[in-house]
C-alpha positions as a printed NumPy array, in Angstrom:
array([[152.15 , -69.161,  48.043],
       [153.252, -65.957,  47.272],
       [152.599, -64.376,  50.806],
       [154.984, -63.551,  53.436],
       [153.982, -63.104,  57.347],
       [153.567, -59.946,  58.486],
       [152.157, -57.968,  61.736],
       [148.893, -55.536,  61.979],
       [149.441, -52.467,  64.376],
       [148.079, -54.377,  67.145],
       [150.664, -56.983,  66.918],
       [148.49 , -59.628,  65.227],
       [149.652, -61.933,  62.377],
       [148.628, -60.508,  58.861],
       [149.245, -61.625,  55.458],
       [151.238, -59.864,  53.075],
       [151.846, -60.084,  49.327],
       [155.108, -59.902,  47.621],
       [153.968, -58.202,  44.542],
       [150.666, -57.213,  43.176],
       [149.615, -60.055,  40.836],
       [146.695, -61.244,  38.713],
       [146.305, -64.466,  40.646],
       [145.143, -62.414,  43.616],
       [141.805, -60.919,  41.836],
       [138.617, -61.974,  43.147],
       [136.507, -59.522,  45.156],
       [136.405, -57.343,  42.07 ],
       [134.8  , -60.009,  39.905],
       [132.502, -60.628,  42.406],
       [131.346, -56.847,  42.82 ],
       [131.291, -56.803,  38.944],
       [129.061, -59.667,  38.848],
       [126.952, -58.444,  41.431],
       [126.308, -54.681,  40.281],
       [125.577, -55.521,  37.004],
       [121.64 , -56.733,  36.794],
       [119.526, -57.561,  33.987],
       [117.872, -54.213,  34.079],
       [121.267, -52.51 ,  33.459],
       [122.048, -53.99 ,  30.706],
       [118.233, -53.546,  29.316],
       [118.996, -49.739,  30.309],
       [121.981, -49.398,  28.071],
       [120.462, -51.58 ,  25.231],
       [117.717, -48.811,  25.277],
       [120.331, -45.977,  24.913],
       [122.174, -47.641,  22.322],
       [119.126, -48.094,  20.2  ],
       [118.099, -44.359,  20.6  ],
       [121.408, -43.09 ,  20.123],
       [123.478, -45.402,  18.632],
       [127.057, -45.256,  19.368],
       [126.933, -41.539,  20.144],
       [126.922, -42.172,  24.147],
       [129.741, -44.412,  24.458],
       [131.956, -41.911,  26.028],
       [129.238, -41.845,  29.142],
       [129.96 , -45.649,  29.223],
       [134.052, -44.95 ,  29.652],
       [133.32 , -41.993,  32.11 ],
       [131.065, -44.463,  34.192],
       [133.431, -46.838,  34.443],
       [136.283, -44.662,  35.619],
       [133.889, -43.134,  38.5  ],
       [132.913, -46.93 ,  39.506],
       [136.784, -47.5  ,  39.637],
       [137.17 , -44.347,  41.922],
       [134.201, -45.545,  44.164],
       [135.002, -48.59 ,  44.857],
       [139.098, -47.927,  45.458],
       [137.864, -45.296,  48.044],
       [135.604, -48.106,  49.989],
       [138.516, -50.675,  49.619],
       [140.882, -48.263,  50.782],
       [138.939, -47.439,  53.956],
       [139.013, -50.808,  54.809],
       [142.514, -51.475,  54.558],
       [143.988, -48.3  ,  55.582],
       [142.273, -48.295,  58.967],
       [141.041, -51.997,  59.56 ],
       [137.875, -50.521,  60.359],
       [134.781, -51.734,  58.303],
       [132.955, -49.182,  56.437],
       [129.615, -49.052,  58.658],
       [131.949, -48.779,  61.292],
       [133.2  , -45.426,  59.206],
       [129.499, -44.305,  58.837],
       [128.851, -44.988,  62.604],
       [131.79 , -42.476,  63.395],
       [129.873, -39.675,  61.385],
       [126.992, -39.324,  62.886],
       [123.727, -41.165,  64.444],
       [121.708, -40.411,  61.649],
       [123.849, -42.749,  59.415],
       [122.652, -45.83 ,  61.387],
       [119.019, -44.53 ,  61.007],
       [119.134, -44.408,  57.306],
       [120.706, -47.634,  56.863],
       [118.156, -49.38 ,  59.109],
       [115.287, -47.923,  57.278],
       [117.1  , -48.651,  53.683],
       [118.392, -52.248,  54.451],
       [115.039, -53.205,  55.784],
       [112.813, -51.798,  52.739],
       [115.278, -52.311,  50.034],
       [116.202, -55.925,  50.842],
       [112.209, -56.738,  51.251],
       [111.364, -55.425,  47.701],
       [114.66 , -56.503,  45.73 ],
       [113.999, -59.524,  46.989],
       [111.193, -60.299,  44.805],
       [113.092, -58.572,  41.811],
       [116.048, -60.65 ,  42.023],
       [113.99 , -63.692,  42.365],
       [111.836, -62.733,  39.125],
       [115.013, -61.492,  37.404],
       [116.478, -64.992,  37.604],
       [113.173, -66.883,  36.694],
       [112.574, -64.969,  33.589],
       [114.952, -66.472,  31.432],
       [114.618, -69.908,  32.617],
       [110.837, -69.626,  31.988],
       [111.661, -68.274,  28.28 ],
       [114.245, -71.195,  28.256],
       [111.616, -74.075,  28.934],
       [107.901, -72.448,  27.961],
       [106.339, -75.405,  28.89 ],
       [107.726, -75.949,  32.231],
       [106.528, -74.58 ,  35.308],
       [105.731, -70.773,  35.577],
       [107.508, -67.584,  37.007],
       [106.519, -67.86 ,  40.337],
       [107.818, -71.221,  40.659],
       [111.096, -70.567,  39.13 ],
       [111.355, -67.158,  41.284],
       [111.076, -69.517,  44.307],
       [113.363, -71.739,  43.577],
       [116.159, -69.54 ,  42.569],
       [115.566, -67.573,  45.854],
       [115.823, -71.067,  47.714],
       [118.952, -71.995,  45.937],
       [120.455, -68.788,  46.54 ],
       [119.864, -68.999,  50.113],
       [121.268, -72.378,  50.463],
       [124.201, -71.733,  48.396],
       [125.16 , -68.53 ,  50.798],
       [124.026, -70.105,  53.891],
       [126.191, -73.048,  53.737],
       [129.407, -71.848,  51.838],
       [132.235, -69.647,  52.866],
       [133.76 , -66.821,  50.451],
       [136.354, -68.708,  48.763],
       [133.871, -71.112,  47.232],
       [131.244, -68.147,  46.446],
       [134.128, -66.242,  44.908],
       [134.747, -69.345,  42.464],
       [130.845, -69.535,  41.729],
       [130.643, -66.017,  40.815],
       [133.784, -66.018,  38.685],
       [131.961, -68.877,  36.655],
       [128.827, -66.819,  36.393],
       [130.933, -63.62 ,  34.891],
       [132.751, -65.925,  32.935],
       [129.82 , -67.149,  31.071],
       [128.182, -63.369,  31.162],
       [131.299, -62.178,  29.397],
       [131.494, -64.773,  26.641],
       [127.654, -64.524,  25.93 ],
       [127.702, -60.615,  25.791],
       [130.962, -59.982,  23.723],
       [129.758, -63.19 ,  21.557],
       [126.59 , -61.53 ,  20.725],
       [128.209, -58.093,  20.252],
       [130.627, -59.868,  17.699],
       [127.971, -61.203,  16.028],
       [125.855, -57.972,  15.075],
       [129.347, -56.543,  13.252],
       [130.278, -53.37 ,  15.473],
       [130.877, -50.336,  13.658],
       [134.625, -49.789,  14.685],
       [134.665, -46.23 ,  13.301],
       [131.426, -44.99 ,  14.664],
       [132.447, -46.795,  18.107],
       [135.581, -44.839,  18.424],
       [133.753, -41.489,  17.03 ],
       [131.149, -42.008,  20.161],
       [134.194, -41.697,  22.266],
       [134.061, -37.9  ,  21.83 ],
       [131.399, -36.08 ,  24.341],
       [128.63 , -35.266,  22.552],
       [124.941, -34.878,  23.829],
       [122.118, -35.398,  21.199],
       [118.722, -33.776,  22.029],
       [116.633, -35.997,  24.318],
       [119.829, -37.9  ,  25.527],
       [120.745, -36.498,  29.016],
       [119.132, -38.646,  31.28 ],
       [120.243, -41.464,  29.207],
       [123.514, -40.086,  29.439],
       [123.572, -39.61 ,  33.34 ],
       [121.909, -43.279,  33.541],
       [124.947, -44.808,  31.493],
       [127.467, -42.803,  33.788],
       [125.729, -43.563,  37.003],
       [123.697, -47.145,  36.534],
       [125.765, -49.757,  35.49 ],
       [127.244, -51.526,  38.551],
       [126.61 , -48.722,  40.996],
       [124.486, -50.672,  43.841],
       [124.612, -51.008,  47.671],
       [127.528, -53.693,  46.694],
       [129.814, -51.273,  45.797],
       [129.85 , -50.805,  49.612],
       [130.201, -54.319,  50.085],
       [133.271, -54.359,  48.088],
       [135.35 , -53.659,  51.206],
       [133.902, -56.591,  52.839],
       [134.764, -59.073,  50.257],
       [138.088, -57.593,  50.28 ],
       [138.403, -58.446,  54.06 ],
       [137.018, -61.809,  53.267],
       [139.58 , -62.531,  50.816],
       [142.205, -62.012,  53.527],
       [143.416, -58.716,  52.433],
       [143.056, -56.821,  55.941],
       [146.033, -54.096,  55.583],
       [147.47 , -51.605,  53.735],
       [150.151, -53.963,  52.26 ],
       [147.226, -55.043,  50.104],
       [146.563, -52.028,  48.371],
       [148.254, -52.25 ,  45.272],
       [146.44 , -55.697,  44.735],
       [143.001, -54.098,  45.765],
       [143.552, -51.284,  42.949],
       [144.684, -53.989,  40.199],
       [141.603, -56.256,  41.461],
       [139.281, -53.324,  41.239],
       [140.299, -51.807,  38.05 ],
       [139.96 , -55.021,  36.509],
       [136.426, -55.33 ,  37.991],
       [135.126, -52.315,  36.271],
       [137.175, -52.684,  32.91 ],
       [134.967, -55.835,  32.761],
       [131.857, -53.987,  33.563],
       [133.037, -51.325,  31.008],
       [133.339, -53.953,  28.419],
       [129.872, -55.491,  29.433],
       [128.45 , -51.656,  28.888],
       [130.141, -51.344,  25.573],
       [129.1  , -54.488,  23.928],
       [125.242, -53.886,  24.966],
       [125.635, -50.431,  23.601],
       [126.741, -52.362,  20.024],
       [124.065, -54.309,  20.246],
       [121.433, -51.695,  20.616],
       [123.032, -49.459,  17.899],
       [123.619, -52.391,  15.386],
       [120.206, -54.619,  16.112],
       [117.771, -52.275,  17.363],
       [119.119, -48.783,  16.272],
       [118.773, -48.966,  12.715],
       [115.644, -51.104,  12.656],
       [113.89 , -49.077,  15.314],
       [112.708, -51.703,  17.358],
       [111.632, -50.972,  20.841],
       [112.597, -53.148,  24.134],
       [110.082, -53.735,  26.944],
       [111.738, -51.675,  29.939],
       [113.034, -53.373,  32.839],
       [114.356, -57.362,  32.904],
       [111.541, -58.347,  30.434],
       [113.319, -55.977,  27.469],
       [115.599, -58.935,  27.714],
       [113.429, -61.5  ,  26.491],
       [112.356, -59.116,  23.772],
       [115.974, -59.085,  22.795],
       [116.046, -62.734,  22.836],
       [113.122, -63.276,  20.474],
       [115.244, -60.327,  18.051],
       [118.196, -62.554,  18.182],
       [116.345, -66.05 ,  17.182],
       [114.638, -64.172,  14.218],
       [118.06 , -62.702,  12.962],
       [120.517, -65.297,  14.349],
       [118.35 , -68.744,  15.042],
       [117.303, -70.45 ,  18.36 ],
       [121.29 , -71.111,  19.243],
       [122.275, -67.637,  19.54 ],
       [118.791, -66.851,  21.403],
       [119.201, -69.625,  23.846],
       [122.854, -69.093,  24.49 ],
       [121.865, -65.093,  25.513],
       [118.816, -66.504,  27.82 ],
       [121.74 , -68.484,  29.654],
       [124.068, -65.26 ,  29.739],
       [121.042, -63.297,  31.129],
       [120.25 , -66.271,  33.627],
       [124.21 , -65.635,  34.823],
       [123.708, -61.937,  34.922],
       [120.514, -62.081,  37.087],
       [121.452, -64.904,  39.754],
       [124.895, -63.708,  39.88 ],
       [123.414, -60.17 ,  41.211],
       [121.021, -62.591,  43.404],
       [123.507, -64.713,  45.271],
       [125.971, -61.389,  45.418],
       [123.697, -59.207,  47.043],
       [122.474, -62.743,  49.496],
       [125.752, -62.573,  50.466],
       [127.42 , -58.929,  50.54 ],
       [124.683, -57.053,  51.734],
       [123.822, -59.651,  54.777],
       [127.517, -59.021,  55.599],
       [127.004, -55.624,  56.008],
       [123.814, -56.111,  57.961],
       [125.895, -58.635,  60.336],
       [128.196, -55.705,  60.757],
       [125.853, -52.922,  61.122],
       [124.127, -55.111,  64.071],
       [126.98 , -56.035,  65.512],
       [128.085, -52.068,  66.11 ],
       [124.703, -51.475,  66.924],
       [124.227, -53.809,  69.741],
       [127.947, -52.775,  71.464],
       [128.356, -49.422,  71.796],
       [132.019, -49.956,  73.136],
       [132.577, -51.613,  69.707],
       [134.08 , -48.362,  68.467],
       [137.162, -48.681,  70.316],
       [137.002, -52.59 ,  70.063],
       [136.973, -51.933,  66.528],
       [140.089, -50.218,  66.035],
       [141.914, -52.845,  67.758],
       [140.344, -55.571,  66.092],
       [141.446, -55.078,  62.241],
       [138.741, -56.004,  59.972],
       [140.125, -59.481,  57.823],
       [139.042, -63.279,  57.351],
       [138.53 , -64.073,  60.888],
       [135.769, -61.178,  61.266],
       [134.253, -61.778,  58.481],
       [133.737, -65.68 ,  58.903],
       [132.393, -64.999,  62.286],
       [130.079, -62.563,  60.993],
       [128.769, -65.084,  57.968],
       [127.761, -67.417,  61.171],
       [126.088, -64.983,  62.973],
       [122.499, -65.095,  63.474],
       [122.239, -61.549,  61.929],
       [123.836, -62.711,  58.919],
       [121.489, -65.456,  58.815],
       [118.58 , -63.597,  59.648],
       [118.678, -61.075,  56.697],
       [119.245, -63.998,  54.289],
       [115.918, -65.34 ,  55.272],
       [114.491, -61.449,  55.117],
       [115.664, -61.645,  51.5  ],
       [114.345, -64.754,  50.502],
       [110.939, -65.326,  52.014],
       [109.137, -62.392,  52.858],
       [109.326, -60.779,  49.15 ],
       [108.147, -64.187,  48.066],
       [104.572, -62.788,  48.829],
       [105.537, -59.73 ,  46.311],
       [105.369, -62.383,  43.618],
       [101.497, -62.683,  44.075],
       [100.933, -59.356,  44.981],
       [101.485, -55.761,  43.295],
       [104.019, -53.983,  44.923],
       [102.334, -51.905,  47.715],
       [102.279, -48.05 ,  46.836],
       [103.694, -46.986,  50.123],
       [106.53 , -49.268,  49.525],
       [107.443, -48.716,  45.986],
       [107.597, -44.948,  47.2  ],
       [110.03 , -45.874,  50.714],
       [112.229, -48.062,  47.912],
       [112.297, -45.459,  45.299],
       [113.408, -42.482,  47.883],
       [115.79 , -44.799,  50.093],
       [117.367, -46.245,  47.049],
       [117.584, -42.919,  45.132],
       [119.57 , -41.488,  48.109],
       [122.033, -44.534,  48.838],
       [124.52 , -43.525,  45.868],
       [125.06 , -39.796,  46.501],
       [125.33 , -41.207,  50.604],
       [128.061, -43.777,  49.639],
       [129.983, -41.183,  47.493],
       [129.79 , -38.146,  49.973],
       [130.164, -40.068,  53.14 ],
       [133.748, -41.558,  51.415],
       [134.73 , -38.089,  50.869],
       [133.875, -37.14 ,  54.132],
       [135.742, -40.528,  55.859],
       [138.735, -40.475,  53.492],
       [139.519, -36.705,  54.343],
       [139.402, -36.956,  57.712],
       [141.984, -38.056,  60.85 ],
       [140.152, -41.44 ,  60.711],
       [141.946, -42.206,  57.77 ],
       [145.96 , -42.405,  58.054],
       [147.506, -39.371,  56.581],
       [149.378, -41.408,  53.721],
       [145.827, -42.945,  52.077],
       [143.709, -39.796,  52.647],
       [142.433, -38.556,  49.261],
       [144.747, -36.915,  46.615],
       [143.23 , -34.442,  44.481],
       [142.095, -36.909,  41.806],
       [140.18 , -39.12 ,  44.68 ],
       [138.61 , -36.035,  45.797],
       [137.687, -34.913,  42.321],
       [135.976, -38.177,  41.152],
       [134.039, -38.783,  44.611],
       [132.977, -35.124,  44.172],
       [131.986, -35.451,  40.644],
       [130.14 , -38.9  ,  41.532],
       [128.525, -37.428,  44.662],
       [127.142, -34.538,  41.943],
       [126.19 , -36.918,  39.342],
       [124.46 , -39.195,  42.063],
       [122.729, -36.476,  43.362],
       [121.253, -35.589,  39.729],
       [120.193, -38.658,  39.395],
       [118.599, -39.177,  43.151],
       [116.269, -36.019,  42.342],
       [115.405, -37.286,  38.837],
       [114.385, -40.737,  40.406],
       [112.357, -39.087,  43.283],
       [110.397, -36.881,  40.769],
       [109.63 , -39.803,  38.712],
       [108.289, -41.728,  41.34 ],
       [104.325, -42.702,  41.089],
       [103.686, -40.179,  44.041]])
């Protein structure tokens, strides 16, 4: 073990790394695997198919923005010993109201979306087997059982395997289409072709940007990182995560540019666009490459499913714990968020209740069109979450709630302000596009 004992400000024992090391990496892999969903990959493919390599620079900026956001969430947990929801609650009651409504409505619709997305590649791989609804229910139940009966260490190992599959498949497909290296580097120069603004904003803000970015701090604590001694390790972990995400985005842009842009092929928007891509790959490179891609598609979707089942359930358990006990603010300052706290929350009734909420009620949506009112509520609440996260982190990390040595510097403030502005623009656009 490369750890030595230390103590927290409360006198409790805590782990301390001797130095920042690659072997500690884990929570960042989890957040990367969870944040990159099938829909994100399709959006990137479509951007590549429409504009070729021109928006490569936007993918790089998006990677830097996500590094800044996740670093801020992790820094809050490690510097203060308090959870992110505890920080939100200290800002005002309005944060509790927003999160309570958001987590219920979002979870209901996301559950159905995640199960359907995980089922799509299975149906494509086994077209003569059961249908989409059957496999959607099966993947949801497997996700439920896996998260219910396993602790963080096992969860992290499985997520690492899934992101390894994703990485190998996506990079392999990008290599098969033979990227134009010169055009790739030319795409790093910021240019906005006509009609590309929304695609550019989507590339910067969309891939890997979900509620799971807020869950990063909880996974940091679950890993055993519970104080500021782990700050360098967390930052290395976070950078590896979003550089990996950046490679995914670049690889999918290459596929879109080389495979779709030149031949003017169009994909269906949403997860089903990857089924379209599978057919294109089969025509171009054969059945083996197409099936391998579908396996990568499944790894992408299922990692997002179990990541949300675990991470957002942890956030909900923390939310309920703080909401139930008004005196918890004082207690939270004495009890540093760490693996013991996370383990207790994983065994708690609220954690398991939210797991059930993500799994069973959404199954009804597999037979029904999503109700109009829910679609609107889901769209509005979801659009507001990333601006909410960026701006509240900016607030918390510039206040006396954070020890002075760990407050934002000019670079962190600039990146979080840029992220907040970007997500506000995307929020307005998403709300405008809803079927009012």
